[in-house]
mmCIF file of C-alpha atoms in Angstrom:
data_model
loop_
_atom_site.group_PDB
_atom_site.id
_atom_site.type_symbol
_atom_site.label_atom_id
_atom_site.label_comp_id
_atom_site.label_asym_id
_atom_site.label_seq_id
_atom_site.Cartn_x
_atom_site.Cartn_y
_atom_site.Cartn_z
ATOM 1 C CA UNK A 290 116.463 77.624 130.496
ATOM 2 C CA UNK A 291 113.424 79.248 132.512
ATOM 3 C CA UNK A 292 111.386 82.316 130.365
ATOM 4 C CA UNK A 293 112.038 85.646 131.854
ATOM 5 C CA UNK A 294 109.547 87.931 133.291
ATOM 6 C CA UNK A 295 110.695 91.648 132.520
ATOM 7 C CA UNK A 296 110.502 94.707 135.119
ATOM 8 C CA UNK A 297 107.129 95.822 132.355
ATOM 9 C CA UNK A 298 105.570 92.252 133.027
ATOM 10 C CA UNK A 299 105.677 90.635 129.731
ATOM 11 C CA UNK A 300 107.844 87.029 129.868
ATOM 12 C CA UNK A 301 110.319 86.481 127.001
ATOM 13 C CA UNK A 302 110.259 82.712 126.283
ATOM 14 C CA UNK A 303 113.605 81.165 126.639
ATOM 15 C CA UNK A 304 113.079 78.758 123.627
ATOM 16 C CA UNK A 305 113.653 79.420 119.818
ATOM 17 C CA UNK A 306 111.170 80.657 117.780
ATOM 18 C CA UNK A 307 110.959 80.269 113.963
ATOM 19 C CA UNK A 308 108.924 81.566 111.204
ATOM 20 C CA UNK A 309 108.357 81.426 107.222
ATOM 21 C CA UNK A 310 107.251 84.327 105.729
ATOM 22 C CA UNK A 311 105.784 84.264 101.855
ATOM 23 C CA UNK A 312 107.159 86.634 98.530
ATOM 24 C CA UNK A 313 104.476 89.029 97.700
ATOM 25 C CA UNK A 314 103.834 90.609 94.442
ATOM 26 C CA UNK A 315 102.209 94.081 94.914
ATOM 27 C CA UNK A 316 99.793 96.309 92.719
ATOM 28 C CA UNK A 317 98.920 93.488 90.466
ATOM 29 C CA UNK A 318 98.237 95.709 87.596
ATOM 30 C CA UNK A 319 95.449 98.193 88.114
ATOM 31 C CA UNK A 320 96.150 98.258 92.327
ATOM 32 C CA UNK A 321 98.676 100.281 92.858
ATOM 33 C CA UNK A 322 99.870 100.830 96.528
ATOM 34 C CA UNK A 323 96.947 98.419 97.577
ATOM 35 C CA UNK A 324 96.246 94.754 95.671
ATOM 36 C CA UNK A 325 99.001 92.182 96.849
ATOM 37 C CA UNK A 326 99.158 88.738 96.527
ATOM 38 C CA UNK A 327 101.503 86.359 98.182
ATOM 39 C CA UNK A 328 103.653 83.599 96.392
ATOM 40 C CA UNK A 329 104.788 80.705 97.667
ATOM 41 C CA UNK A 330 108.321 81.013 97.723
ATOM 42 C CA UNK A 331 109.469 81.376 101.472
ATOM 43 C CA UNK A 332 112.275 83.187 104.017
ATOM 44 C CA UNK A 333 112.500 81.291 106.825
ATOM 45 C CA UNK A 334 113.878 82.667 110.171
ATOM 46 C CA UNK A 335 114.834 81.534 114.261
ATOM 47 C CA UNK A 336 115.383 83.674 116.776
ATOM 48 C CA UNK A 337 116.082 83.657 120.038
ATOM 49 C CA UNK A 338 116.663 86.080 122.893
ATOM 50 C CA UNK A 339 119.588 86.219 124.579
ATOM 51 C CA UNK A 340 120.711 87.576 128.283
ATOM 52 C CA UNK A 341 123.907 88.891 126.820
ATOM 53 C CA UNK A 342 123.664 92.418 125.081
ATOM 54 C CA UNK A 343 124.623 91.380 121.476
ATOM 55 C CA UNK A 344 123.164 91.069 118.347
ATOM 56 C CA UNK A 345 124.182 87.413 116.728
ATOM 57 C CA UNK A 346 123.233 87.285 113.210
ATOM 58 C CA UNK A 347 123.476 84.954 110.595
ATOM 59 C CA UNK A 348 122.270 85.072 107.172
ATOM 60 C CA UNK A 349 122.792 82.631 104.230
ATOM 61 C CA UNK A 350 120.972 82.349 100.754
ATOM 62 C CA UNK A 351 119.755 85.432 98.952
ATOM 63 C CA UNK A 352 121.402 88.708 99.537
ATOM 64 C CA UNK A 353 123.779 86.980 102.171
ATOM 65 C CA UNK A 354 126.574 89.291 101.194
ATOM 66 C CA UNK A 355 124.641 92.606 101.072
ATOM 67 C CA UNK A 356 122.283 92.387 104.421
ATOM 68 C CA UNK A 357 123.239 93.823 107.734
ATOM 69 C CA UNK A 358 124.648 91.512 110.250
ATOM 70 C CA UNK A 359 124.177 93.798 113.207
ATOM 71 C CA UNK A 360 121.662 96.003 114.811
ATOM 72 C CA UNK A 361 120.625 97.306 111.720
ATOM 73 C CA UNK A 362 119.977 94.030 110.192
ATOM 74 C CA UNK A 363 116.126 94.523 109.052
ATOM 75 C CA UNK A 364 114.918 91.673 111.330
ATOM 76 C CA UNK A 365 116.109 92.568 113.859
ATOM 77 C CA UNK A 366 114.957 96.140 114.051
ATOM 78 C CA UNK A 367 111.836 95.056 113.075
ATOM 79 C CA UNK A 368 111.790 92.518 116.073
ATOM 80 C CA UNK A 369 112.889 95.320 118.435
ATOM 81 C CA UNK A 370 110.228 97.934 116.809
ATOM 82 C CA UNK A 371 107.757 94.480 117.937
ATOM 83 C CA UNK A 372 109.148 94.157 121.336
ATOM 84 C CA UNK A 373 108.884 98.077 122.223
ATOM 85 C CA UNK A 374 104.989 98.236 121.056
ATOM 86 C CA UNK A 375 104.846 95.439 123.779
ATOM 87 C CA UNK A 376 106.425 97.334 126.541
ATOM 88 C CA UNK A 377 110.378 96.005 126.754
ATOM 89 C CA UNK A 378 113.327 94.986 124.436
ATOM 90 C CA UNK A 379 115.770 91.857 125.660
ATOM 91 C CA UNK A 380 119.128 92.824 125.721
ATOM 92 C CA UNK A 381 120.507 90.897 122.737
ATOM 93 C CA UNK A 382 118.867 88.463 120.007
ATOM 94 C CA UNK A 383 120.269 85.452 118.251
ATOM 95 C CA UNK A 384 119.096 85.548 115.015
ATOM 96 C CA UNK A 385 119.499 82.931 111.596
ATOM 97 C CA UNK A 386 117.558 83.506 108.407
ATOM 98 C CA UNK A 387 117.185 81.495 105.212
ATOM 99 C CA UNK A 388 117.015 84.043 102.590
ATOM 100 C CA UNK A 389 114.931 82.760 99.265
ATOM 101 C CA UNK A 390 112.913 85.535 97.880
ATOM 102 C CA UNK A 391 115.039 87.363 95.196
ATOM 103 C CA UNK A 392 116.031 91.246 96.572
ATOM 104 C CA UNK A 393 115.235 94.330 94.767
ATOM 105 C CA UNK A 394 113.215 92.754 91.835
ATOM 106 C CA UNK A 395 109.366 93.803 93.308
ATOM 107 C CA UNK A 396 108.807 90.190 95.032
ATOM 108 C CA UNK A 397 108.742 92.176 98.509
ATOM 109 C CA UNK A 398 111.649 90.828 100.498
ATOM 110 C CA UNK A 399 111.659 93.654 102.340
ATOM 111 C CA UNK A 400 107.669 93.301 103.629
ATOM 112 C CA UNK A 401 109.296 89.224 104.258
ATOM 113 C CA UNK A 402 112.088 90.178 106.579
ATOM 114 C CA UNK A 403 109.206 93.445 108.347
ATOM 115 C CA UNK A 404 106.651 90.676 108.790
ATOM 116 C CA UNK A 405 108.969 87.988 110.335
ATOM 117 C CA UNK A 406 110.709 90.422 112.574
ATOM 118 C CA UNK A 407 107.613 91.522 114.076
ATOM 119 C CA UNK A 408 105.995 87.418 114.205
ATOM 120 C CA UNK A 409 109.268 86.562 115.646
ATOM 121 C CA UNK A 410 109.164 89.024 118.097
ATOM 122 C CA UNK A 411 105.472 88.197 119.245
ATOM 123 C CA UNK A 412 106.378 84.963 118.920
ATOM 124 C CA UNK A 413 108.793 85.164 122.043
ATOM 125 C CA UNK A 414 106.842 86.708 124.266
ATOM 126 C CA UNK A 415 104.435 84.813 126.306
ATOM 127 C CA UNK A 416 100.735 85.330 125.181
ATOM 128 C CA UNK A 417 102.400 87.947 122.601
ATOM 129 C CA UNK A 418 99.143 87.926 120.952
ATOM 130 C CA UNK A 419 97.644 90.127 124.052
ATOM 131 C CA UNK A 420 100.392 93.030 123.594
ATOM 132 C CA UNK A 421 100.316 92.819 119.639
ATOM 133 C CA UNK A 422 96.916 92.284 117.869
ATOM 134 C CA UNK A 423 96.798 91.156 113.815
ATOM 135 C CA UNK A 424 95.862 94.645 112.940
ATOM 136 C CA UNK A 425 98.471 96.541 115.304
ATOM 137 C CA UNK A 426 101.201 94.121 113.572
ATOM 138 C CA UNK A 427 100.115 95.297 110.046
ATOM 139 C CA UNK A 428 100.262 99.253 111.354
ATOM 140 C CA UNK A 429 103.729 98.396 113.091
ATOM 141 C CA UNK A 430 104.769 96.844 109.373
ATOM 142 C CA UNK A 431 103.239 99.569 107.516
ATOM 143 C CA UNK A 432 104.740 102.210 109.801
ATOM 144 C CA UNK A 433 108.289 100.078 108.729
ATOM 145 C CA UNK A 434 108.018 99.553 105.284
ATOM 146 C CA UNK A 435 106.470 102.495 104.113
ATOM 147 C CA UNK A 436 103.115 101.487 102.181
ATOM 148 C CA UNK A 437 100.963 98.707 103.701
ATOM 149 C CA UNK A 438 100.065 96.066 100.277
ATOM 150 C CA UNK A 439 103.541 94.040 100.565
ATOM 151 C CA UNK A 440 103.146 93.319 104.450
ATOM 152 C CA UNK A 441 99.787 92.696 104.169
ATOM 153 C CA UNK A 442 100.118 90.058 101.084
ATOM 154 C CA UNK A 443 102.628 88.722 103.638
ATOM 155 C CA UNK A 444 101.384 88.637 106.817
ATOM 156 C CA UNK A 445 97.791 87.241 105.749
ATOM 157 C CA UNK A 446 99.066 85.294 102.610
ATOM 158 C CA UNK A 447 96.392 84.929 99.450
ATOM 159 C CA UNK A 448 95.198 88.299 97.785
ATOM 160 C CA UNK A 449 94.927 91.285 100.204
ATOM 161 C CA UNK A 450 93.911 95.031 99.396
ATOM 162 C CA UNK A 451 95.509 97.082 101.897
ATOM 163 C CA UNK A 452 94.789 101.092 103.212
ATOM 164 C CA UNK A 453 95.940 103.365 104.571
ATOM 165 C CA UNK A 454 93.423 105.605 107.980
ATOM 166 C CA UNK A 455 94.152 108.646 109.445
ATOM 167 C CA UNK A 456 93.983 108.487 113.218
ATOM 168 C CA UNK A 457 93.590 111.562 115.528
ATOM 169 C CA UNK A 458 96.162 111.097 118.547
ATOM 170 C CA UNK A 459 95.221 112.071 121.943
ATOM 171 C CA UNK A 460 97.331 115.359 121.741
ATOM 172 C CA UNK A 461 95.836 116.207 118.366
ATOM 173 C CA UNK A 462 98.100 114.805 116.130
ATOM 174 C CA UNK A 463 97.576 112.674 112.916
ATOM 175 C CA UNK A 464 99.203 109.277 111.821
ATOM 176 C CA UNK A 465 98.552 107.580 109.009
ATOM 177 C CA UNK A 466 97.890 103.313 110.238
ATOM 178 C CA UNK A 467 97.602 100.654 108.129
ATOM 179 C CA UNK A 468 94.648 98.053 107.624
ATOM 180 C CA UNK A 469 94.131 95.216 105.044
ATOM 181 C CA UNK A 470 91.370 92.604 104.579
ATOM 182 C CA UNK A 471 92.039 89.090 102.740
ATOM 183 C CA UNK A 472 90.540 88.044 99.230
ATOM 184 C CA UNK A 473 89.552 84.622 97.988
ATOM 185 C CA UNK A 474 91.759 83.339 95.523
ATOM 186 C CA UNK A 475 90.593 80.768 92.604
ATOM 187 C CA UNK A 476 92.621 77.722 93.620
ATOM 188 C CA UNK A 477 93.585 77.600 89.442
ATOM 189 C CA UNK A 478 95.224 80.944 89.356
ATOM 190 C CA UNK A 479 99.041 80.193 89.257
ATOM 191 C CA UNK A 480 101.946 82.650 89.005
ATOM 192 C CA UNK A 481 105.004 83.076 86.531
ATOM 193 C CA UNK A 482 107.533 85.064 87.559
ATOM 194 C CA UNK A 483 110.020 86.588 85.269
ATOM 195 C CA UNK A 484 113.177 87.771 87.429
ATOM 196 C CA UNK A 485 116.080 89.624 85.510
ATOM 197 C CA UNK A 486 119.074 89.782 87.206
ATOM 198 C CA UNK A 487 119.560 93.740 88.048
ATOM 199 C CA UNK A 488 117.856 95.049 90.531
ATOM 200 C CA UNK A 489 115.861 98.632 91.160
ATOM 201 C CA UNK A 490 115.282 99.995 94.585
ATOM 202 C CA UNK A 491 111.034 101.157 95.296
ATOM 203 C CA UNK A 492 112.546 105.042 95.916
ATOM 204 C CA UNK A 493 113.891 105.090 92.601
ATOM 205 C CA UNK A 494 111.087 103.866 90.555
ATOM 206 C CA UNK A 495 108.723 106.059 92.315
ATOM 207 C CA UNK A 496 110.430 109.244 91.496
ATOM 208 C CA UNK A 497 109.705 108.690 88.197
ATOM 209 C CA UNK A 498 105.711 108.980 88.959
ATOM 210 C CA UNK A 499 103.602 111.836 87.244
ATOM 211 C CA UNK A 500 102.003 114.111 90.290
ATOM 212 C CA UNK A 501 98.414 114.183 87.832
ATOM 213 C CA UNK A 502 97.028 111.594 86.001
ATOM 214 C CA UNK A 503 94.010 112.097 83.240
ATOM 215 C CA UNK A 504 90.816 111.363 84.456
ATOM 216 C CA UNK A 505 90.218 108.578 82.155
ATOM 217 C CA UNK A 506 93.169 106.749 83.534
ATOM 218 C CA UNK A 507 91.761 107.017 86.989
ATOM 219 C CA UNK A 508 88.668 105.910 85.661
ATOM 220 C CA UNK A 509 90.243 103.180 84.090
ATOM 221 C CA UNK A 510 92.148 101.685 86.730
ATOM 222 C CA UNK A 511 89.143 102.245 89.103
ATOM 223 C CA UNK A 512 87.176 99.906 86.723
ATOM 224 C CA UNK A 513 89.927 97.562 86.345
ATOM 225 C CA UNK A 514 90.686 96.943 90.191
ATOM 226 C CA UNK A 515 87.097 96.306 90.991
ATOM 227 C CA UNK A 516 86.986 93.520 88.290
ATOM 228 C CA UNK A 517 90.207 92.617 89.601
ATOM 229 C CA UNK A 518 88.611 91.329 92.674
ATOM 230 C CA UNK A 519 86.497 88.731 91.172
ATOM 231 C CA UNK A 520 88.432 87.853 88.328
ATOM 232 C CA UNK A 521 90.762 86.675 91.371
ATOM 233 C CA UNK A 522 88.114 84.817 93.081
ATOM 234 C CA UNK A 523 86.206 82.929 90.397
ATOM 235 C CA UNK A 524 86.731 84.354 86.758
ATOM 236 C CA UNK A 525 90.145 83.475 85.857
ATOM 237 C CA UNK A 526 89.288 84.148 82.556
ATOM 238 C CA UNK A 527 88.893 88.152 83.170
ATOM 239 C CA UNK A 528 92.893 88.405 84.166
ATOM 240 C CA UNK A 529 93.756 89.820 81.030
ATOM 241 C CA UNK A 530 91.222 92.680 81.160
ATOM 242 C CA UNK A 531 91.375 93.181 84.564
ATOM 243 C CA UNK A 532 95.160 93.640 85.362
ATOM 244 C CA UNK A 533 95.106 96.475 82.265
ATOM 245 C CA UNK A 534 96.938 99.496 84.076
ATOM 246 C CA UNK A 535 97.436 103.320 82.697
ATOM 247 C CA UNK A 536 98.129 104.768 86.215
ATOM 248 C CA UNK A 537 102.153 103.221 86.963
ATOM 249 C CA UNK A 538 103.667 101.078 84.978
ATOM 250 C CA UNK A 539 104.542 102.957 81.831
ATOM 251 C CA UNK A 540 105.795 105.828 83.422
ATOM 252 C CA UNK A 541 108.485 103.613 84.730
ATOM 253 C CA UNK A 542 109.604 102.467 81.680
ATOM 254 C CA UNK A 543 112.446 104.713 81.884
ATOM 255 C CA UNK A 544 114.359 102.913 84.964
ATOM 256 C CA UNK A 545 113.692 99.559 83.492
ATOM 257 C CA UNK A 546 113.003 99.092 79.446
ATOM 258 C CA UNK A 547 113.458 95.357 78.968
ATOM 259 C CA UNK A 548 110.804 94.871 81.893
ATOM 260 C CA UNK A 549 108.432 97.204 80.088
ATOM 261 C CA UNK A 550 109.288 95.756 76.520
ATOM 262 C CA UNK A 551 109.173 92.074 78.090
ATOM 263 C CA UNK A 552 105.460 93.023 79.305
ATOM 264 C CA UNK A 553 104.240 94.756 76.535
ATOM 265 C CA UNK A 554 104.841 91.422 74.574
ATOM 266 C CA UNK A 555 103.287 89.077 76.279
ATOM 267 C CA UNK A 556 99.924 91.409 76.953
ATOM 268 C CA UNK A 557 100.149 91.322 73.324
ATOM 269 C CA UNK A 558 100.178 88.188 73.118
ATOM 270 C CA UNK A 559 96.920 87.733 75.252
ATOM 271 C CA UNK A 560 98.870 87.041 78.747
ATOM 272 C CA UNK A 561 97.794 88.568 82.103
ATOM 273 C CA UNK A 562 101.407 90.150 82.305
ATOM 274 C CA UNK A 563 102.377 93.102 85.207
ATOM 275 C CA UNK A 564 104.829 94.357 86.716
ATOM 276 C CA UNK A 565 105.936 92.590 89.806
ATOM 277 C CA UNK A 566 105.571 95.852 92.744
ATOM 278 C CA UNK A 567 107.992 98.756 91.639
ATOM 279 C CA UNK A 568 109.709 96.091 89.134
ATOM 280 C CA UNK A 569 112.050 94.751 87.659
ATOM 281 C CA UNK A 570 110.206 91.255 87.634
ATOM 282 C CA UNK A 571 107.564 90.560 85.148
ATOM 283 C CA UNK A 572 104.539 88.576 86.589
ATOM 284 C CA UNK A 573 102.171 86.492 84.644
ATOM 285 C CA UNK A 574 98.995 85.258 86.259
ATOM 286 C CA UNK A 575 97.092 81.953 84.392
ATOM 287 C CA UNK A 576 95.092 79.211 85.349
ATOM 288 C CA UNK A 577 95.881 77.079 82.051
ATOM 289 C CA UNK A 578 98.194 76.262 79.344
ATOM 290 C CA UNK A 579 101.507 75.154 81.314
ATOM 291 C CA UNK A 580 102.813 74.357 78.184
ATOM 292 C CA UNK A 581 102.241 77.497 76.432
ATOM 293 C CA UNK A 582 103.661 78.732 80.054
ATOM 294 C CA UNK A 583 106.569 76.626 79.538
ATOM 295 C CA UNK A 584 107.744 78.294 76.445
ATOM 296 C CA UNK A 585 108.026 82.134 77.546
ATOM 297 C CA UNK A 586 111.561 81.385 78.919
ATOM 298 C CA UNK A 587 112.314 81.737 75.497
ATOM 299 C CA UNK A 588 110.645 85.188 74.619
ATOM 300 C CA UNK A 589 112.765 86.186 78.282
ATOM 301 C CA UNK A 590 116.171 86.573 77.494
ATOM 302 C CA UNK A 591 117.690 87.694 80.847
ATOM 303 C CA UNK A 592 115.289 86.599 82.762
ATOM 304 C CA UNK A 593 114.895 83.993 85.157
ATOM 305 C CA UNK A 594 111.496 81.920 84.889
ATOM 306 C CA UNK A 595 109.788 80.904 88.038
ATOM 307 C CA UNK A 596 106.596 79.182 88.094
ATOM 308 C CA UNK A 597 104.951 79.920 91.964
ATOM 309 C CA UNK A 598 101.858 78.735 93.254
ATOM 310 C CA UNK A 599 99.744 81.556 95.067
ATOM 311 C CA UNK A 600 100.468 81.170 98.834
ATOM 312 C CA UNK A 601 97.044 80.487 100.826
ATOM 313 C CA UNK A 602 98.461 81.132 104.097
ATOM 314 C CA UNK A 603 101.042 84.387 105.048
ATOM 315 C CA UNK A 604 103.434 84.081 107.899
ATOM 316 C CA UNK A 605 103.717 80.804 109.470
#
């Protein structure tokens, strides 16, 4: 089958296109809205466009029975958000994906299915990378998902600290873009995650966030996110300090007690515990003891224990 040149001048490739896309783990602590790191645990998804004007989608693994299978599946908008920036949409799109990253625990399957909807889409278009840039695919994912640290983590995989700019429109008007820059990661720090098996939707735990904050906290969490960022790239042994948060993850404790309680013991125990993003997963960053790692299954009832690598490269 020949690619397609549309009546805008862009050519949708005929062939298949396929993409991995990493978990991310957002706020990290002390960053909140902005750190993300990516973990290497991976949805995978093909795509291809199709002359006929239907949508056919098929999803199998994790949250099989509770995605969209139409239209409205997230991909796919996000594919046809990708293909408008560019200047046409095909009239239909095959799509499979290979769900793996847990939904609505904070591991950013959401930012996963953005990222690889909008790859995907680039992907099939012939020099795609002339119609959408890096940085106009992290405003296009931002402007999807809401907050830019998840897509980001995603898209450029490692540690990423994302932002959002205000930019003035040629009528006047003001829109908020997104922008993110990569960190170095020390090639010892490792992830735990902790993954209970209820789930708590981003809207919900952020109703639950105070509209002030003392100054000290601020001050605190500006402190701790700075040291963040090179306890990440060479001083493993600063974690603990520097993922100490007073500006989110307390006030939460309402929608999710066991995830509070669960951290709260292993920072007491020394551990460079968080939450995982809005929760409920319970992240624990090390660069040592995979024995004494080994053993917090046990202080986890209800929890699932996965032991991640950090993921050096994003979308692939």
């Amino acid at each position: 089958m020949a690619a397609k040149r549309n009546s805008s001048g862009i050519t949708f490739k005929a062939t298949m296109a396929q993409v991995s896309v990493p978990a991310s783990s957002a706020n990290i602590g002390p960053g909140f809205d902005f750190f993300g790191l990516a973990l290497e645990i991976r949805d995978r998804y093909a795509a291809q466009v199709l002359d006929d004007e239907t949508f056919d989608v098929d999803v199998t693994g994790e949250g099989a029975d509770q995605v969209k299978k139409d239209s409205k599946n997230l991909v796919i908008k996000s594919m046809m958000r990708g293909f408008e920036h560019m200047g046409a949409k095909p009239r239909g799109i095959a799509l499979r994906a290979l769900n793996v990253i847990p939904h609505g625990r904070g591991l950013g399957s959401s930012a996963s299915a953005i990222v690889g909807g909008l790859a995907l889409a680039r992907s099939l278009v012939l020099t795609g990378e002339q119609y959408m840039s890096d940085e106009e695919l992290i405003t296009l994912a931002t402007e999807l998902e809401g907050h830019p640290d998840n897509v980001a983590a995603a898209f450029y995989g490692g540690a990423t600290i994302a932002w959002l700019e205000s930019k003035v429109g040629k009528d006047g008007s003001k829109n908020s873009i997104g922008r993110a820059v990569s960190l170095k990661v020390d090639d010892r720090i490792k992830a735990l995650l902790l993954v209970p098996e209820n789930q708590l939707s981003t809207a919900k735990a952020r109703k639950l966030l105070p509209e002030t904050i003392p100054h000290q906290d601020a001050v605190l969490n500006s402190s701790r996110s700075a040291l963040l960022v090179h306890a990440l790239a060479e001083r493993p042994d600063l974690l603990f300090t520097a993922t100490e948060d007073a500006l989110h993850q307390r006030y939460r404790e309402q929608a999710m007690p066991k995830t509070i309680a669960l951290m709260q013991k292993l920072r007491g125990a020394g551990l460079a515990a968080v939450v995982s993003g809005a929760g409920p997963s319970v992240m624990v960053l090390y660069s040592g003891a995979e024995d004494e790692i080994d053993q917090l299954q046990s202080v986890a009832p209800g929890f699932t224990a996965m032991k991640l690598a950090i993921a050096k490269t994003g979308v692939q």
